[in-house]
Coordinates of C-alpha atoms in Angstrom, one line a residue:
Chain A
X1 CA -6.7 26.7 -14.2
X2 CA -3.4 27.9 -15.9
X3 CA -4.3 28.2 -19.8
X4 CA -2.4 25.0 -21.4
X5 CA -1.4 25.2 -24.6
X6 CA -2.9 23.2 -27.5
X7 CA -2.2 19.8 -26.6
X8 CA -0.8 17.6 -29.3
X9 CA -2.6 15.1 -31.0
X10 CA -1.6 11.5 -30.2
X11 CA 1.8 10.8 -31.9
X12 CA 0.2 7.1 -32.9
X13 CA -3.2 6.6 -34.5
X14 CA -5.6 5.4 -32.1
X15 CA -7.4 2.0 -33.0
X16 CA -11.5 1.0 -31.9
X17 CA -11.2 -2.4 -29.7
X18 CA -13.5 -5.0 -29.1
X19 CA -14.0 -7.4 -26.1
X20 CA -16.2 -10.3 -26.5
X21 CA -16.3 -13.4 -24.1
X22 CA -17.0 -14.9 -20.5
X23 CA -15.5 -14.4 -17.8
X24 CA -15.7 -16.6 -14.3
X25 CA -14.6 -15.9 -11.1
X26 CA -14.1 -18.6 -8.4
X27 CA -16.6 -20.8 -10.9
X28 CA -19.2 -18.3 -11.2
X29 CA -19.9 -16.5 -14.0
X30 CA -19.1 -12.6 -13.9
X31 CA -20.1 -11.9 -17.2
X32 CA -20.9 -13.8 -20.3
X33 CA -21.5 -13.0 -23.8
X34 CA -20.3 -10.0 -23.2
X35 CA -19.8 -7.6 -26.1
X36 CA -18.1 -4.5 -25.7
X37 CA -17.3 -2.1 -28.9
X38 CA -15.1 0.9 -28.1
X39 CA -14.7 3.2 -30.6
X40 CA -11.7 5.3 -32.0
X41 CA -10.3 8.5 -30.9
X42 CA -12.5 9.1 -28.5
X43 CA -14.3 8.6 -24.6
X44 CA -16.4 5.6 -24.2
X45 CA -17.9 5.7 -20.6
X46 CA -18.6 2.4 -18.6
X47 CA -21.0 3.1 -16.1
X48 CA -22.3 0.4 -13.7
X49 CA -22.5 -0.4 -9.7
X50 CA -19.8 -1.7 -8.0
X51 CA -19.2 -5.8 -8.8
X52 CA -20.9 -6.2 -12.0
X53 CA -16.8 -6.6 -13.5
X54 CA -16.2 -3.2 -14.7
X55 CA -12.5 -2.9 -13.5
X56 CA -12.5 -6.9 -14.8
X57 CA -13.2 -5.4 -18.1
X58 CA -10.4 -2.8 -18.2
X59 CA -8.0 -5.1 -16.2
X60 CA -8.4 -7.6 -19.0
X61 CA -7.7 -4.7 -21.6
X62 CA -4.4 -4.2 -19.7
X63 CA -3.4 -7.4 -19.7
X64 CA -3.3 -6.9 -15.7
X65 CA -4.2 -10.3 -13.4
X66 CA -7.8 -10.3 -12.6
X67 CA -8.0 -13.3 -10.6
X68 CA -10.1 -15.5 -12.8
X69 CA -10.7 -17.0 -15.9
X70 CA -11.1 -15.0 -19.5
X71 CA -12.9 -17.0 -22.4
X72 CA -12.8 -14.6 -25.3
X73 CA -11.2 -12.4 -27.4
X74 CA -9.8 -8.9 -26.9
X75 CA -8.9 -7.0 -30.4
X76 CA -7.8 -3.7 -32.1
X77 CA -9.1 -2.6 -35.5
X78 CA -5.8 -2.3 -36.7
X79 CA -5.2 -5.7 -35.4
X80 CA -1.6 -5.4 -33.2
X81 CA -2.0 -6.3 -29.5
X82 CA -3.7 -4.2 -27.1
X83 CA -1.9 -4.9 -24.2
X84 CA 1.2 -3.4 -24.8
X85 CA -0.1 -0.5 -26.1
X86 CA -2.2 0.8 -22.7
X87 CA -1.5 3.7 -20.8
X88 CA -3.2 3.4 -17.2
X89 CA -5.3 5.2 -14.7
X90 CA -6.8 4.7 -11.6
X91 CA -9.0 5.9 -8.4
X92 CA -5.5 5.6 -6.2
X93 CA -3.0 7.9 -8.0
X94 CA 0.1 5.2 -7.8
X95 CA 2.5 7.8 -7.5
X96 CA 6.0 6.0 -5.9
X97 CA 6.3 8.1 -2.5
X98 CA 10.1 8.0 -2.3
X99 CA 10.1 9.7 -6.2
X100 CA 9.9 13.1 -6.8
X101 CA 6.8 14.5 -9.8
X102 CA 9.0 14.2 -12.4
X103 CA 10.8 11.3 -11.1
X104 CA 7.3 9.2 -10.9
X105 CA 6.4 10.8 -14.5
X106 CA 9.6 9.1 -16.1
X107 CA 8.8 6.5 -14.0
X108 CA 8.3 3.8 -17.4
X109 CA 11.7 4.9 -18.9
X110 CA 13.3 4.0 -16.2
X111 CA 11.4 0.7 -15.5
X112 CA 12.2 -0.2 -19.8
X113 CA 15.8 0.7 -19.1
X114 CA 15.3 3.9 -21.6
X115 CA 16.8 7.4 -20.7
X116 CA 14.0 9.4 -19.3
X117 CA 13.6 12.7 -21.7
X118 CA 13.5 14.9 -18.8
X119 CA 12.8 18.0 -21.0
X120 CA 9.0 16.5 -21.9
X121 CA 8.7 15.5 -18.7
X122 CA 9.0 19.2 -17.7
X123 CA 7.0 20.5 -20.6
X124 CA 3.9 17.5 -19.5
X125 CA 4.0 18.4 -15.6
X126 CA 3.7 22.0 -16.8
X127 CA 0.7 21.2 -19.0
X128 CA -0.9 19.3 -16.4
X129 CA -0.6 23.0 -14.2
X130 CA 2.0 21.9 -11.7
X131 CA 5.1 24.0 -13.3
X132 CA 6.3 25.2 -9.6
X133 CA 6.1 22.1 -7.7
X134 CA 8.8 19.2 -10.1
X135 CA 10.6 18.5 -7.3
X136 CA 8.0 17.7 -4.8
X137 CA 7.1 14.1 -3.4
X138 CA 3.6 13.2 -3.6
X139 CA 3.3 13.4 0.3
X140 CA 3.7 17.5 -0.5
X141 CA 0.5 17.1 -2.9
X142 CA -2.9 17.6 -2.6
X143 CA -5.3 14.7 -4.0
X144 CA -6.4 16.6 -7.0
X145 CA -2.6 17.6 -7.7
X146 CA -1.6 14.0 -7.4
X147 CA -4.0 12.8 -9.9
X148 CA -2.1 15.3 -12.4
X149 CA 0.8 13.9 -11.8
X150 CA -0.7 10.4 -12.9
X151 CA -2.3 12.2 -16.1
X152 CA 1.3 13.8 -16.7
X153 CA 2.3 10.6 -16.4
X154 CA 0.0 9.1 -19.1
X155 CA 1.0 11.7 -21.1
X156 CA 4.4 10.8 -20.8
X157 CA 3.9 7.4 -22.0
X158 CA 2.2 8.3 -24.8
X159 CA 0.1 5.2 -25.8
X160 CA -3.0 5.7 -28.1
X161 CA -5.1 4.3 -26.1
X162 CA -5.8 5.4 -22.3
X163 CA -8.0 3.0 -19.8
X164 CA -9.0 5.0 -17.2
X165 CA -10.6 3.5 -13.7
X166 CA -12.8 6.4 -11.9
X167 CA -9.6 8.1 -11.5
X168 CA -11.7 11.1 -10.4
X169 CA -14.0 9.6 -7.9
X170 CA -11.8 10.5 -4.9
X171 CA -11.5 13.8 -5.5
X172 CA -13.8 17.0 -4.3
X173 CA -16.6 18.1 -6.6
X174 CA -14.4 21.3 -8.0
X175 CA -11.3 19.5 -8.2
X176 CA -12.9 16.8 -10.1
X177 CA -14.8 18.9 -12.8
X178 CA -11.4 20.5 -13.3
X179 CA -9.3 17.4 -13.8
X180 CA -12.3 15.8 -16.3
X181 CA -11.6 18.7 -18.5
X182 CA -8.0 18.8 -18.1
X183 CA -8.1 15.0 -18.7
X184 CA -10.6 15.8 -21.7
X185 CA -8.4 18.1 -23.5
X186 CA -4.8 16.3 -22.8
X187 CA -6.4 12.7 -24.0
X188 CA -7.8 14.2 -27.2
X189 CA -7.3 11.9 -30.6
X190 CA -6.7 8.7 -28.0
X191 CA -8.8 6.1 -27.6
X192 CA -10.1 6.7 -24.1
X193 CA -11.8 3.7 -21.9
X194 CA -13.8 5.4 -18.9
X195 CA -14.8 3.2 -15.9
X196 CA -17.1 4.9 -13.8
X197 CA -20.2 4.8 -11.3
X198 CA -20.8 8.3 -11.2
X199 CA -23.6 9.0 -14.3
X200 CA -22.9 13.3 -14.1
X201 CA -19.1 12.3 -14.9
X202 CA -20.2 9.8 -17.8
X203 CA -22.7 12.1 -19.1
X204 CA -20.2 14.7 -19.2
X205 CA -17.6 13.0 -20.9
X206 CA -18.9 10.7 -23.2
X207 CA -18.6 10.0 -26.8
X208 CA -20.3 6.7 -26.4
X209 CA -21.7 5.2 -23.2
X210 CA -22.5 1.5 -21.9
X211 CA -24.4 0.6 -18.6
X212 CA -23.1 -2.9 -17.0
X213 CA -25.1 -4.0 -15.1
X214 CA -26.0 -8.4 -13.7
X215 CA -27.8 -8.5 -16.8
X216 CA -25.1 -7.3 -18.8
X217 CA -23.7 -4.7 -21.4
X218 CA -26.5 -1.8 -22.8
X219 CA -25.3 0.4 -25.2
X220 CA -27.2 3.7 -24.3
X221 CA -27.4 7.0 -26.8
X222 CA -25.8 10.3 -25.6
X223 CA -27.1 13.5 -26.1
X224 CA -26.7 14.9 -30.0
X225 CA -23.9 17.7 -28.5
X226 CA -20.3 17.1 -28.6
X227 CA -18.4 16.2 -24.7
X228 CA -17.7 18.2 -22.3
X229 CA -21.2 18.4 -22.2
X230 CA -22.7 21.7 -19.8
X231 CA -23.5 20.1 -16.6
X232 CA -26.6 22.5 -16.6
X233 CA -28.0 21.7 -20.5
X234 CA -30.8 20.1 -20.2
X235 CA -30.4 17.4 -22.2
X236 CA -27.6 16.7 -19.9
X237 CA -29.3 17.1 -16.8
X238 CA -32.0 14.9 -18.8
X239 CA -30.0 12.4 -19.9
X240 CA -28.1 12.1 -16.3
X241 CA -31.6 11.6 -14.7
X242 CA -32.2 8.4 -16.9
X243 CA -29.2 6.8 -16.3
X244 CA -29.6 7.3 -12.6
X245 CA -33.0 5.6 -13.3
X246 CA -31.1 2.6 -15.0
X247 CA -28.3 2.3 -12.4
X248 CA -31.3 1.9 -10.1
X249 CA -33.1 -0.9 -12.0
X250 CA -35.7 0.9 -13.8
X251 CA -36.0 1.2 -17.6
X252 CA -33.1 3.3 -19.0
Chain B
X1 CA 1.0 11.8 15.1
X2 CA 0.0 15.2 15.4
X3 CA 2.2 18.4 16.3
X4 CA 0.5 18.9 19.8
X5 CA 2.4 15.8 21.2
X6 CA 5.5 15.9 18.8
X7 CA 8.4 17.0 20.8
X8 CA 11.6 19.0 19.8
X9 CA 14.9 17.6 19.7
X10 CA 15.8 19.5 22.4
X11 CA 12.8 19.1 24.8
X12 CA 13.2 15.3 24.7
X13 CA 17.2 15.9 25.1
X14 CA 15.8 17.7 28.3
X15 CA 13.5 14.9 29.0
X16 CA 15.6 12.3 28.7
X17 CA 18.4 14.7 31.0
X18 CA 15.9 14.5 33.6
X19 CA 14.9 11.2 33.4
X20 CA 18.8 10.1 33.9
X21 CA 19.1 12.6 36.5
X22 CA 16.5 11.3 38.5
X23 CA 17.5 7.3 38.1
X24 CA 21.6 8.3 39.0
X25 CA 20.0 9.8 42.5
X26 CA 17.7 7.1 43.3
X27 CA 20.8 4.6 43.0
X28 CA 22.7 6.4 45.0
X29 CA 20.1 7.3 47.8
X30 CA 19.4 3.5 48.2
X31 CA 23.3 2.7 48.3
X32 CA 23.6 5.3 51.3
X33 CA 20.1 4.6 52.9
X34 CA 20.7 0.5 53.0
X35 CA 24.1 0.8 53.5
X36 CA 25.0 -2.3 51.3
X37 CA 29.2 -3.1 50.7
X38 CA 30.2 -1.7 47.3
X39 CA 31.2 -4.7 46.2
X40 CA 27.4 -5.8 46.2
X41 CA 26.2 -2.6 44.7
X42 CA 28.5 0.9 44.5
X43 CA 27.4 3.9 44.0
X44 CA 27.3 5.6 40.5
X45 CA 29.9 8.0 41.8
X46 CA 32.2 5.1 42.8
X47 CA 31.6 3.8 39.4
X48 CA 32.2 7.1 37.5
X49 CA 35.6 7.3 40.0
X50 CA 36.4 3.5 38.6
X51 CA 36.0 4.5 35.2
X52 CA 37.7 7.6 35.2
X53 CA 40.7 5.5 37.4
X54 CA 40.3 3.0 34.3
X55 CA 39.8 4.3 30.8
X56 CA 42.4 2.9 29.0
X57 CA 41.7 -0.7 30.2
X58 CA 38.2 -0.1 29.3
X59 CA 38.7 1.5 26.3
X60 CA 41.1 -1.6 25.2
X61 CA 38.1 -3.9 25.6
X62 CA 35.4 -1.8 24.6
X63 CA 37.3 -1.2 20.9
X64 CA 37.4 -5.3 20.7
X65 CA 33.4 -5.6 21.5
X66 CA 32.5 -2.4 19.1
X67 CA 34.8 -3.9 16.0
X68 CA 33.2 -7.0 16.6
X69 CA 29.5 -5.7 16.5
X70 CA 29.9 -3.1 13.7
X71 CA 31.8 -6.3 11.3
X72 CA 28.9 -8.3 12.8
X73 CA 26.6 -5.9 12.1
X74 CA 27.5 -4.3 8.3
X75 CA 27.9 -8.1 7.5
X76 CA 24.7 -9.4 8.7
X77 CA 22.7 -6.7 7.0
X78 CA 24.5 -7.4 3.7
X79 CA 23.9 -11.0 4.2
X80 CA 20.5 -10.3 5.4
X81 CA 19.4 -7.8 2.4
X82 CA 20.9 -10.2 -0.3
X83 CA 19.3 -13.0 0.8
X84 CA 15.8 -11.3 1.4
X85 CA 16.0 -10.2 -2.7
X86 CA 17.1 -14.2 -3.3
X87 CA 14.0 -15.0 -1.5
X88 CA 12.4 -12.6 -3.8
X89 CA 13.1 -13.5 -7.1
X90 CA 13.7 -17.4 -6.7
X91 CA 10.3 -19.3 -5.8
X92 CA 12.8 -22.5 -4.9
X93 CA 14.6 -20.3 -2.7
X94 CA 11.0 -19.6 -1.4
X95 CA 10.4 -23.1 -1.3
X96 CA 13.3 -24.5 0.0
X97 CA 15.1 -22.2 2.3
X98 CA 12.4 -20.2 3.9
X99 CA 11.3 -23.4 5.9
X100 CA 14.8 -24.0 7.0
X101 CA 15.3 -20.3 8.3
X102 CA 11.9 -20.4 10.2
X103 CA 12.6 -23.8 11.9
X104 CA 16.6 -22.8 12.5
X105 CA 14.8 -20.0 14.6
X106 CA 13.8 -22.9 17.0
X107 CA 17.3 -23.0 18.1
X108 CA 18.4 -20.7 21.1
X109 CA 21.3 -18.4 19.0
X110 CA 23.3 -18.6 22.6
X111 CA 23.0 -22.5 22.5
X112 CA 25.1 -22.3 19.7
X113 CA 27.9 -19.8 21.2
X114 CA 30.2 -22.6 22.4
X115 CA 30.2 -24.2 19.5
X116 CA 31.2 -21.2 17.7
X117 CA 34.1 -20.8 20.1
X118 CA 35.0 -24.6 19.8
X119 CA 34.9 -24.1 15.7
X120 CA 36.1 -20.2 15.9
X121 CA 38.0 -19.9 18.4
X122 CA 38.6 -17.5 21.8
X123 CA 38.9 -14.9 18.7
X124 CA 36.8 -11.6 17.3
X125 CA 36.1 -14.2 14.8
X126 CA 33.7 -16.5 16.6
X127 CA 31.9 -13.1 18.0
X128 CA 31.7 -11.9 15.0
X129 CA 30.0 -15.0 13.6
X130 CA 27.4 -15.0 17.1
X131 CA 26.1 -10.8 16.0
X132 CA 25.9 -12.0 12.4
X133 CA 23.7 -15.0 13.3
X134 CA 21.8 -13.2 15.9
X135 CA 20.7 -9.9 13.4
X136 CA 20.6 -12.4 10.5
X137 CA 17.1 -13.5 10.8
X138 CA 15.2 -9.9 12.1
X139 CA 17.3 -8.2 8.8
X140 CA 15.8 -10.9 6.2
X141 CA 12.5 -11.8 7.6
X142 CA 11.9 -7.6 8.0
X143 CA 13.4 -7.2 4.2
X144 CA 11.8 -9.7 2.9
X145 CA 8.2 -8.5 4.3
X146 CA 8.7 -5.1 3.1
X147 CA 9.5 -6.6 -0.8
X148 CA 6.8 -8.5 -0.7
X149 CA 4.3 -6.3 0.6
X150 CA 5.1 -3.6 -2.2
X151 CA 1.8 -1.8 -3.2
X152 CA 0.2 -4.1 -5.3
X153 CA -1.3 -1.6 -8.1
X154 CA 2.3 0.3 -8.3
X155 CA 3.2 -3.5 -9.8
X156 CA 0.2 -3.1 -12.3
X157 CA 1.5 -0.2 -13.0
X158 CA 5.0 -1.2 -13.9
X159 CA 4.0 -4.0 -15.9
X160 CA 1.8 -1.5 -18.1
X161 CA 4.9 0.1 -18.5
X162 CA 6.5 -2.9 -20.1
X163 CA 9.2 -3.3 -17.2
X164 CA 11.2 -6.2 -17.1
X165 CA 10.7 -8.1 -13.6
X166 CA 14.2 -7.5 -12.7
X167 CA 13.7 -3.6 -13.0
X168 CA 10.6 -3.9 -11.3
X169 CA 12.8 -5.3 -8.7
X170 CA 15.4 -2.3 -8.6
X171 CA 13.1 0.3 -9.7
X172 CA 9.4 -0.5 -7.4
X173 CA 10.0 -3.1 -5.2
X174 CA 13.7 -2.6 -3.7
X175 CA 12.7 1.7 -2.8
X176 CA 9.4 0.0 -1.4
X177 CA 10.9 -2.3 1.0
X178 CA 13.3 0.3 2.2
X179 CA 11.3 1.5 5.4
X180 CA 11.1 -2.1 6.3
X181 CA 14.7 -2.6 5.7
X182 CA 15.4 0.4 7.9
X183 CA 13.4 -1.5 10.7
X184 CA 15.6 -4.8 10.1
X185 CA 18.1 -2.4 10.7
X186 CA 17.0 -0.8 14.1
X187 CA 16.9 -4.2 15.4
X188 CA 20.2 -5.5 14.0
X189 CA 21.1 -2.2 16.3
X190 CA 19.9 -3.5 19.4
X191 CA 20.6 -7.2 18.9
X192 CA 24.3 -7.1 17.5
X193 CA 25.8 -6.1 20.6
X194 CA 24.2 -8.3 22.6
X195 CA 25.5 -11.4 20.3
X196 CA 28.8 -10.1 20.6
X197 CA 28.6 -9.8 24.2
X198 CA 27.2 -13.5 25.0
X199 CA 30.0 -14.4 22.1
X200 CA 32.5 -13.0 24.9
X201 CA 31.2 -14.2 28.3
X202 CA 31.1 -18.1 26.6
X203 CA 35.0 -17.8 26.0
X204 CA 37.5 -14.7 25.4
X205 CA 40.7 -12.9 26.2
X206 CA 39.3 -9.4 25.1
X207 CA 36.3 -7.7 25.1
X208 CA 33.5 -5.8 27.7
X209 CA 32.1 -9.2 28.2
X210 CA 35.6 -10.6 29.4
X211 CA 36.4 -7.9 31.6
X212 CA 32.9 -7.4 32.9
X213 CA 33.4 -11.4 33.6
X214 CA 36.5 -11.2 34.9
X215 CA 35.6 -8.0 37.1
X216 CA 32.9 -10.1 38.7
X217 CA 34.9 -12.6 39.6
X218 CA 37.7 -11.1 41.4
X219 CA 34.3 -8.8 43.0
X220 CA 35.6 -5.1 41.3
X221 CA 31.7 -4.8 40.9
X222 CA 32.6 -1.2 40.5
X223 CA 34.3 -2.6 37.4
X224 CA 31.9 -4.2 36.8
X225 CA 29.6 -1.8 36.2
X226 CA 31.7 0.6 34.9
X227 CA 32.2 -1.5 31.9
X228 CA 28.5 -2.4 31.9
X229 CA 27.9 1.7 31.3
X230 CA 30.5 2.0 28.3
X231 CA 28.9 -1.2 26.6
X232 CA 25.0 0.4 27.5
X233 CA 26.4 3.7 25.8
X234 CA 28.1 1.9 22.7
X235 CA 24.4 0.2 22.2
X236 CA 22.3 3.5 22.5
X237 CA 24.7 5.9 20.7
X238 CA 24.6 2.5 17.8
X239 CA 20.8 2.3 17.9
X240 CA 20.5 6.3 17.6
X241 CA 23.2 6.7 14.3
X242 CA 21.4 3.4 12.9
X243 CA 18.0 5.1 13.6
X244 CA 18.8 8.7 12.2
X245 CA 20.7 7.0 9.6
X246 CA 17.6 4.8 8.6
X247 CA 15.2 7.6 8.6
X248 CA 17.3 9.6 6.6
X249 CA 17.3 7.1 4.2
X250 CA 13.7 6.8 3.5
X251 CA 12.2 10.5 4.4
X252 CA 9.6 9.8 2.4
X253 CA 8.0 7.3 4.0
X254 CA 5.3 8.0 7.2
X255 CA 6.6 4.7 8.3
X256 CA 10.0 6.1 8.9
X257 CA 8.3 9.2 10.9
X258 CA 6.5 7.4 13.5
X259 CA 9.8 5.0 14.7
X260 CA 11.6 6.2 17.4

């Protein structure tokens, strides 16, 4: 990886925000008394299996349909909406084919009727590492270079606070360690929401984790060392074997 | 899909060569071997001798039929595309019209040529109206699918963004629904000049149809034909410029790729 420079810190301060409620699904209860507390400036990892409502969790965040009914409240310290204030992530990169990189980066200017500042656009794609390839269509991409795109993209909109839906689950082991870090350092001073299954990738990134699970939300501690965490410490390696343990039923 | 069984241009030019080649001598070895009159079936050297004999007649009709089907055709599509965005963006039209356009499907489009003619008159006007009516339906119904179908998370997407639902529109779901518009397209291609032509045979003074019509009548089946070929070219050379044109148009999607 290209050295980046310093990455600015978000131009808006970043709020903690809290989720509390139910939520049912075709009459049945997904989740309920659910309280989840996400701290500022910084990565709080939601690790759970598939269908226990994490992606219901950040949908309702985004103010995206989810296909059932909320009971509850969704909050930001600072008290202004959340919704509007999201920038957004996910396992399928979401690029518009027919647009070229920089194209699908200005993408929101162009969908709020705003002139798209084409000269941070360049200056975000070259950040991300893909400085030779603006005018490409995503069909010309790789996976991994796709999903830079999409954090260039993020970048570009510039919201302090990021939800982000295992957008590196798709990706090949090397490629995936490469855009966590990239992710880690481009995101920094934004309040980042991680959904995940994968308990190596929420180990690693971490400030704060949660496990939900069909018996709901447990807050779990992280190791005492600062993310990105060594895959190889052995509190990590540790820490990643407990939370495999939990996943699987047995006592966190 | 994969390079092995992609062609060139050129080897499916060849192919195509040989594939014509080989029809034109079959036709003529079963003219000489049944020994049938020409006016039953000529040869495709009698009919290449007729239309050589005959250009300018043809040509005179044939420059009726192909104004008719490419008004027919560029006003169909717009027709078509505007009211597959209507359907779009209104919920009554939704309601209200989509019903109406399924069931008027029920009704043959050549049931209604005589009445077009009897409204229209022996006209371009009332063949005009028949390739409109006839590309109509396949231009919407394609459209309309494509908008609809628009990736569902590039709509989450936008709406994170903050984008109004008409941008959304312009911006996501109108580039999305361009392959499928393209394949509205192709078909308006192939079904245009077959309105136009039925448009003709129900009542005409100009036109292939008339004079393909009229040849049959007085038995010029060499005419006949001859006028048949012109029209059969028209269609393909039509279907290939809307198809190239199409493509071009949305390179970027797979879709587009794997059409012929």
């Amino acid at each position: 990886m290209s050295k980046a420079p310093a990455p600015a810190p978000a131009s808006v301060s970043a709020p903690a925000l809290r989720l509390t409620g139910d939520f049912h699904h075709a009459g049945r209860p997904l989740f309920t008394g659910l309280d989840l507390a996400i701290a500022d400036r910084g990565w709080t990892c939601l690790l759970g299996p598939s269908g226990v409502g994490k992606s219901t969790v950040l949908r309702l965040l985004a103010g995206l349909d989810t296909g059932g009914t909320f009971d509850g409240d969704i909050s930001a310290s600072d008290g202004a909406p959340v919704a509007t204030r999201i920038a957004f992530m996910a396992q399928s990169d979401l690029l518009a084919p027919w647009l070229d990189v920089v194209g699908n980066v200005t993408l929101g200017a162009r969908l709020r009727g705003e002139a798209p500042d084409l000269v941070r656009a360049r200056a975000l794609i070259e950040r991300v590492g893909l400085a030779g390839h603006v005018d490409k269509r995503p069909a010309s991409l790789s996976g991994g270079m796709r999903q830079r795109v999409a954090l260039a993209r993020v970048l570009m909109e510039d919201r302090p606070i990021v939800l982000l839906d295992e957008p590196f689950a798709a990706l090949d082991a090397r490629t995936r360690a490469e855009m966590q870090e990239l992710a880690f350092e481009v995101l920094e001073g934004r309040t980042v929401l991680l959904v995940t299954h994968d308990p190596a990738e929420a180990v690693r990134l971490g400030h704060h984790l949660f496990i939900l699970s069909e018996d709901g939300l447990t807050r779990v501690d992280v190791p005492a060392s600062p993310p990105i965490r060594a895959v190889d410490a052995p509190e990590t390696m540790e820490m990643q074997a407990r939370l495999f343990h939990a996943l699987r039923g047995r006592p966190a | 899909m994969t390079s092995s069984t992609r062609l060139t241009p050129l080897q499916r030019l060849r192919d195509a060569l040989v594939a014509v080649v080989a029809a034109l001598s079959l036709w003529q070895a079963i003219v000489w071997l049944s020994g049938v009159p020409p006016f039953i079936l000529p040869g495709p050297w009698r009919v290449a001798v007729t239309l050589a004999d005959n250009i300018g007649l043809i040509a005179d009709h044939a420059l009726i039929t192909i104004a008719e089907v490419l008004i027919g055709l560029v006003f169909g599509a717009l027709l078509g595309a505007a009211t597959a965005l209507h359907l779009m963006v209104s919920p009554a039209a939704r309601r209200i019209a989509l019903p109406i356009m399924v069931f008027s499907q029920a009704v043959p489009v050549f049931a209604l040529a005589p009445l077009l003619t009897l409204w229209l008159g022996y006209g371009m006007a009332s063949k005009i109206a028949m390739a409109l009516l006839i590309i109509y339906f396949p231009v919407v119904s394609t459209f309309y699918d494509g908008l609809r179908r628009t990736d569902p998370g590039l709509l989450d997407l936008a709406r994170t963004m903050g984008a109004t639902p008409t941008r959304t529109l312009l911006h996501i779901r109108l580039p999305a629904g361009l392959p499928a518009f393209g394949s509205g397209l192709r078909l308006a291609a192939v079904y245009a000049p077959i309105g136009a032509v039925i448009g003709e045979w129900v009542g005409a003074s100009n036109g292939l149809g008339y004079l393909m019509l009229l040849a049959n009548g007085r038995a010029k089946t060499d005419l006949m034909f001859a006028s048949l070929f012109v029209l059969a070219a028209f269609a393909v050379a039509l279907y290939g410029l809307v198809s190239v044109a199409t493509r071009r148009m949305t390179s970027w999607s797979r879709e587009s790729l794997d059409t012929l």
